[in-house]
Amino acid sequence: MENNRKEQLEALKVLSDFQDKFIANTEILIEELTTVKKDDTDALLKSVTDSVNWEIGVLNGTLSLINEESEKLSKEDINKAVTNLADALRSQDDQKIADALDKELLPMLKKIREAVTVFSK
């Protein structure tokens, strides 16, 4: 049990360290999708979606620790943001993708950052 907690704490530290860059990349992607796409916009989109998948894996293994004292993150809210992004990605409509990133995913990423920052100390 203590070993699992130690692994969760290590994972949350990595997640916390990752959040600022992930949020910055998501903001850049939103900007590029809503203005002029660059040559690497599609690669950035893939990077962001890969990061979402990685982050979901980390959260699945650490949510019990994050919410140990009180619910800071809701699995349902996280799933809703990811599902809305997945729907937008299927549409292949840059504006819908940007909207899902801006209105759903980005606020969730910031909430995750707030919830996991305490574990990085």
PDB file of N, CA, C and O in Angstrom, residues 20-57:
ATOM      1  N   ASP A  20       2.371  22.977 -17.085  1.00  0.00           N
ATOM      2  CA  ASP A  20       2.587  24.305 -17.667  1.00  0.00           C
ATOM      3  C   ASP A  20       2.894  24.219 -19.159  1.00  0.00           C
ATOM      4  O   ASP A  20       2.357  24.983 -19.953  1.00  0.00           O
ATOM      5  N   LYS A  21       3.747  23.280 -19.543  1.00  0.00           N
ATOM      6  CA  LYS A  21       4.091  23.122 -20.956  1.00  0.00           C
ATOM      7  C   LYS A  21       2.881  22.635 -21.756  1.00  0.00           C
ATOM      8  O   LYS A  21       2.627  23.096 -22.864  1.00  0.00           O
ATOM      9  N   PHE A  22       2.137  21.701 -21.179  1.00  0.00           N
ATOM     10  CA  PHE A  22       0.953  21.168 -21.847  1.00  0.00           C
ATOM     11  C   PHE A  22      -0.082  22.275 -22.073  1.00  0.00           C
ATOM     12  O   PHE A  22      -0.639  22.411 -23.165  1.00  0.00           O
ATOM     13  N   ILE A  23      -0.309  23.093 -21.067  1.00  0.00           N
ATOM     14  CA  ILE A  23      -1.256  24.206 -21.193  1.00  0.00           C
ATOM     15  C   ILE A  23      -0.764  25.196 -22.238  1.00  0.00           C
ATOM     16  O   ILE A  23      -1.539  25.643 -23.094  1.00  0.00           O
ATOM     17  N   ALA A  24       0.509  25.533 -22.216  1.00  0.00           N
ATOM     18  CA  ALA A  24       1.068  26.474 -23.199  1.00  0.00           C
ATOM     19  C   ALA A  24       0.919  25.932 -24.617  1.00  0.00           C
ATOM     20  O   ALA A  24       0.517  26.669 -25.541  1.00  0.00           O
ATOM     21  N   ASN A  25       1.215  24.654 -24.812  1.00  0.00           N
ATOM     22  CA  ASN A  25       1.066  24.061 -26.147  1.00  0.00           C
ATOM     23  C   ASN A  25      -0.385  24.053 -26.595  1.00  0.00           C
ATOM     24  O   ASN A  25      -0.683  24.281 -27.776  1.00  0.00           O
ATOM     25  N   THR A  26      -1.294  23.815 -25.675  1.00  0.00           N
ATOM     26  CA  THR A  26      -2.719  23.820 -26.011  1.00  0.00           C
ATOM     27  C   THR A  26      -3.163  25.224 -26.410  1.00  0.00           C
ATOM     28  O   THR A  26      -3.915  25.390 -27.381  1.00  0.00           O
ATOM     29  N   GLU A  27      -2.682  26.239 -25.722  1.00  0.00           N
ATOM     30  CA  GLU A  27      -3.019  27.625 -26.066  1.00  0.00           C
ATOM     31  C   GLU A  27      -2.464  27.995 -27.443  1.00  0.00           C
ATOM     32  O   GLU A  27      -3.145  28.663 -28.234  1.00  0.00           O
ATOM     33  N   ILE A  28      -1.249  27.560 -27.736  1.00  0.00           N
ATOM     34  CA  ILE A  28      -0.659  27.805 -29.060  1.00  0.00           C
ATOM     35  C   ILE A  28      -1.502  27.120 -30.132  1.00  0.00           C
ATOM     36  O   ILE A  28      -1.797  27.702 -31.178  1.00  0.00           O
ATOM     37  N   LEU A  29      -1.898  25.882 -29.864  1.00  0.00           N
ATOM     38  CA  LEU A  29      -2.705  25.124 -30.824  1.00  0.00           C
ATOM     39  C   LEU A  29      -4.037  25.818 -31.085  1.00  0.00           C
ATOM     40  O   LEU A  29      -4.461  25.934 -32.248  1.00  0.00           O
ATOM     41  N   ILE A  30      -4.686  26.288 -30.053  1.00  0.00           N
ATOM     42  CA  ILE A  30      -5.966  27.005 -30.225  1.00  0.00           C
ATOM     43  C   ILE A  30      -5.757  28.215 -31.132  1.00  0.00           C
ATOM     44  O   ILE A  30      -6.537  28.447 -32.050  1.00  0.00           O
ATOM     45  N   GLU A  31      -4.705  28.958 -30.861  1.00  0.00           N
ATOM     46  CA  GLU A  31      -4.398  30.147 -31.675  1.00  0.00           C
ATOM     47  C   GLU A  31      -4.194  29.769 -33.145  1.00  0.00           C
ATOM     48  O   GLU A  31      -4.745  30.409 -34.047  1.00  0.00           O
ATOM     49  N   GLU A  32      -3.416  28.727 -33.388  1.00  0.00           N
ATOM     50  CA  GLU A  32      -3.141  28.320 -34.767  1.00  0.00           C
ATOM     51  C   GLU A  32      -4.384  27.782 -35.468  1.00  0.00           C
ATOM     52  O   GLU A  32      -4.579  28.021 -36.658  1.00  0.00           O
ATOM     53  N   LEU A  33      -5.234  27.079 -34.745  1.00  0.00           N
ATOM     54  CA  LEU A  33      -6.450  26.539 -35.353  1.00  0.00           C
ATOM     55  C   LEU A  33      -7.477  27.625 -35.661  1.00  0.00           C
ATOM     56  O   LEU A  33      -8.311  27.460 -36.545  1.00  0.00           O
ATOM     57  N   THR A  34      -7.434  28.722 -34.924  1.00  0.00           N
ATOM     58  CA  THR A  34      -8.425  29.778 -35.134  1.00  0.00           C
ATOM     59  C   THR A  34      -7.907  30.913 -36.010  1.00  0.00           C
ATOM     60  O   THR A  34      -8.690  31.786 -36.393  1.00  0.00           O
ATOM     61  N   THR A  35      -6.620  30.919 -36.301  1.00  0.00           N
ATOM     62  CA  THR A  35      -6.077  31.961 -37.183  1.00  0.00           C
ATOM     63  C   THR A  35      -5.516  31.281 -38.429  1.00  0.00           C
ATOM     64  O   THR A  35      -6.269  30.762 -39.227  1.00  0.00           O
ATOM     65  N   VAL A  36      -4.220  31.292 -38.556  1.00  0.00           N
ATOM     66  CA  VAL A  36      -3.590  30.676 -39.722  1.00  0.00           C
ATOM     67  C   VAL A  36      -2.812  29.446 -39.271  1.00  0.00           C
ATOM     68  O   VAL A  36      -1.931  29.539 -38.419  1.00  0.00           O
ATOM     69  N   LYS A  37      -3.164  28.297 -39.865  1.00  0.00           N
ATOM     70  CA  LYS A  37      -2.436  27.079 -39.545  1.00  0.00           C
ATOM     71  C   LYS A  37      -1.000  27.198 -40.038  1.00  0.00           C
ATOM     72  O   LYS A  37      -0.741  27.784 -41.082  1.00  0.00           O
ATOM     73  N   LYS A  38      -0.101  26.620 -39.275  1.00  0.00           N
ATOM     74  CA  LYS A  38       1.303  26.574 -39.658  1.00  0.00           C
ATOM     75  C   LYS A  38       1.629  25.170 -40.165  1.00  0.00           C
ATOM     76  O   LYS A  38       0.811  24.254 -40.039  1.00  0.00           O
ATOM     77  N   ASP A  39       2.819  25.022 -40.689  1.00  0.00           N
ATOM     78  CA  ASP A  39       3.229  23.720 -41.209  1.00  0.00           C
ATOM     79  C   ASP A  39       3.197  22.632 -40.146  1.00  0.00           C
ATOM     80  O   ASP A  39       2.957  21.462 -40.453  1.00  0.00           O
ATOM     81  N   ASP A  40       3.443  23.025 -38.894  1.00  0.00           N
ATOM     82  CA  ASP A  40       3.512  22.029 -37.828  1.00  0.00           C
ATOM     83  C   ASP A  40       2.259  21.978 -36.939  1.00  0.00           C
ATOM     84  O   ASP A  40       2.266  21.314 -35.904  1.00  0.00           O
ATOM     85  N   THR A  41       1.186  22.626 -37.364  1.00  0.00           N
ATOM     86  CA  THR A  41      -0.026  22.632 -36.543  1.00  0.00           C
ATOM     87  C   THR A  41      -0.577  21.223 -36.354  1.00  0.00           C
ATOM     88  O   THR A  41      -0.970  20.852 -35.244  1.00  0.00           O
ATOM     89  N   ASP A  42      -0.596  20.434 -37.404  1.00  0.00           N
ATOM     90  CA  ASP A  42      -1.119  19.068 -37.282  1.00  0.00           C
ATOM     91  C   ASP A  42      -0.244  18.228 -36.348  1.00  0.00           C
ATOM     92  O   ASP A  42      -0.754  17.407 -35.580  1.00  0.00           O
ATOM     93  N   ALA A  43       1.065  18.442 -36.390  1.00  0.00           N
ATOM     94  CA  ALA A  43       1.969  17.731 -35.480  1.00  0.00           C
ATOM     95  C   ALA A  43       1.721  18.176 -34.038  1.00  0.00           C
ATOM     96  O   ALA A  43       1.747  17.350 -33.109  1.00  0.00           O
ATOM     97  N   LEU A  44       1.464  19.462 -33.837  1.00  0.00           N
ATOM     98  CA  LEU A  44       1.157  19.968 -32.500  1.00  0.00           C
ATOM     99  C   LEU A  44      -0.170  19.381 -32.010  1.00  0.00           C
ATOM    100  O   LEU A  44      -0.290  19.011 -30.840  1.00  0.00           O
ATOM    101  N   LEU A  45      -1.147  19.266 -32.886  1.00  0.00           N
ATOM    102  CA  LEU A  45      -2.423  18.658 -32.522  1.00  0.00           C
ATOM    103  C   LEU A  45      -2.210  17.209 -32.087  1.00  0.00           C
ATOM    104  O   LEU A  45      -2.765  16.768 -31.074  1.00  0.00           O
ATOM    105  N   LYS A  46      -1.403  16.468 -32.815  1.00  0.00           N
ATOM    106  CA  LYS A  46      -1.108  15.084 -32.439  1.00  0.00           C
ATOM    107  C   LYS A  46      -0.404  15.039 -31.082  1.00  0.00           C
ATOM    108  O   LYS A  46      -0.722  14.202 -30.233  1.00  0.00           O
ATOM    109  N   SER A  47       0.533  15.954 -30.873  1.00  0.00           N
ATOM    110  CA  SER A  47       1.246  16.016 -29.596  1.00  0.00           C
ATOM    111  C   SER A  47       0.283  16.287 -28.444  1.00  0.00           C
ATOM    112  O   SER A  47       0.372  15.661 -27.378  1.00  0.00           O
ATOM    113  N   VAL A  48      -0.637  17.211 -28.648  1.00  0.00           N
ATOM    114  CA  VAL A  48      -1.617  17.538 -27.606  1.00  0.00           C
ATOM    115  C   VAL A  48      -2.535  16.342 -27.342  1.00  0.00           C
ATOM    116  O   VAL A  48      -2.797  16.001 -26.186  1.00  0.00           O
ATOM    117  N   THR A  49      -3.007  15.688 -28.387  1.00  0.00           N
ATOM    118  CA  THR A  49      -3.892  14.536 -28.172  1.00  0.00           C
ATOM    119  C   THR A  49      -3.142  13.373 -27.515  1.00  0.00           C
ATOM    120  O   THR A  49      -3.695  12.698 -26.654  1.00  0.00           O
ATOM    121  N   ASP A  50      -1.879  13.178 -27.889  1.00  0.00           N
ATOM    122  CA  ASP A  50      -1.073  12.151 -27.218  1.00  0.00           C
ATOM    123  C   ASP A  50      -0.896  12.503 -25.739  1.00  0.00           C
ATOM    124  O   ASP A  50      -0.937  11.620 -24.874  1.00  0.00           O
ATOM    125  N   SER A  51      -0.703  13.782 -25.460  1.00  0.00           N
ATOM    126  CA  SER A  51      -0.539  14.237 -24.078  1.00  0.00           C
ATOM    127  C   SER A  51      -1.812  14.017 -23.266  1.00  0.00           C
ATOM    128  O   SER A  51      -1.752  13.658 -22.091  1.00  0.00           O
ATOM    129  N   VAL A  52      -2.955  14.240 -23.912  1.00  0.00           N
ATOM    130  CA  VAL A  52      -4.233  13.988 -23.233  1.00  0.00           C
ATOM    131  C   VAL A  52      -4.300  12.518 -22.836  1.00  0.00           C
ATOM    132  O   VAL A  52      -4.643  12.181 -21.692  1.00  0.00           O
ATOM    133  N   ASN A  53      -3.963  11.641 -23.760  1.00  0.00           N
ATOM    134  CA  ASN A  53      -4.020  10.202 -23.474  1.00  0.00           C
ATOM    135  C   ASN A  53      -3.069   9.822 -22.337  1.00  0.00           C
ATOM    136  O   ASN A  53      -3.439   9.048 -21.449  1.00  0.00           O
ATOM    137  N   TRP A  54      -1.866  10.382 -22.350  1.00  0.00           N
ATOM    138  CA  TRP A  54      -0.903  10.108 -21.285  1.00  0.00           C
ATOM    139  C   TRP A  54      -1.439  10.614 -19.943  1.00  0.00           C
ATOM    140  O   TRP A  54      -1.380   9.915 -18.930  1.00  0.00           O
ATOM    141  N   GLU A  55      -1.969  11.821 -19.968  1.00  0.00           N
ATOM    142  CA  GLU A  55      -2.464  12.424 -18.736  1.00  0.00           C
ATOM    143  C   GLU A  55      -3.636  11.638 -18.161  1.00  0.00           C
ATOM    144  O   GLU A  55      -3.730  11.450 -16.951  1.00  0.00           O
ATOM    145  N   ILE A  56      -4.515  11.148 -19.020  1.00  0.00           N
ATOM    146  CA  ILE A  56      -5.643  10.331 -18.559  1.00  0.00           C
ATOM    147  C   ILE A  56      -5.117   9.085 -17.848  1.00  0.00           C
ATOM    148  O   ILE A  56      -5.635   8.690 -16.796  1.00  0.00           O
ATOM    149  N   GLY A  57      -4.082   8.473 -18.408  1.00  0.00           N
ATOM    150  CA  GLY A  57      -3.492   7.298 -17.770  1.00  0.00           C
ATOM    151  C   GLY A  57      -2.951   7.616 -16.386  1.00  0.00           C
ATOM    152  O   GLY A  57      -3.167   6.859 -15.428  1.00  0.00           O
TER     153      GLY A  57
END
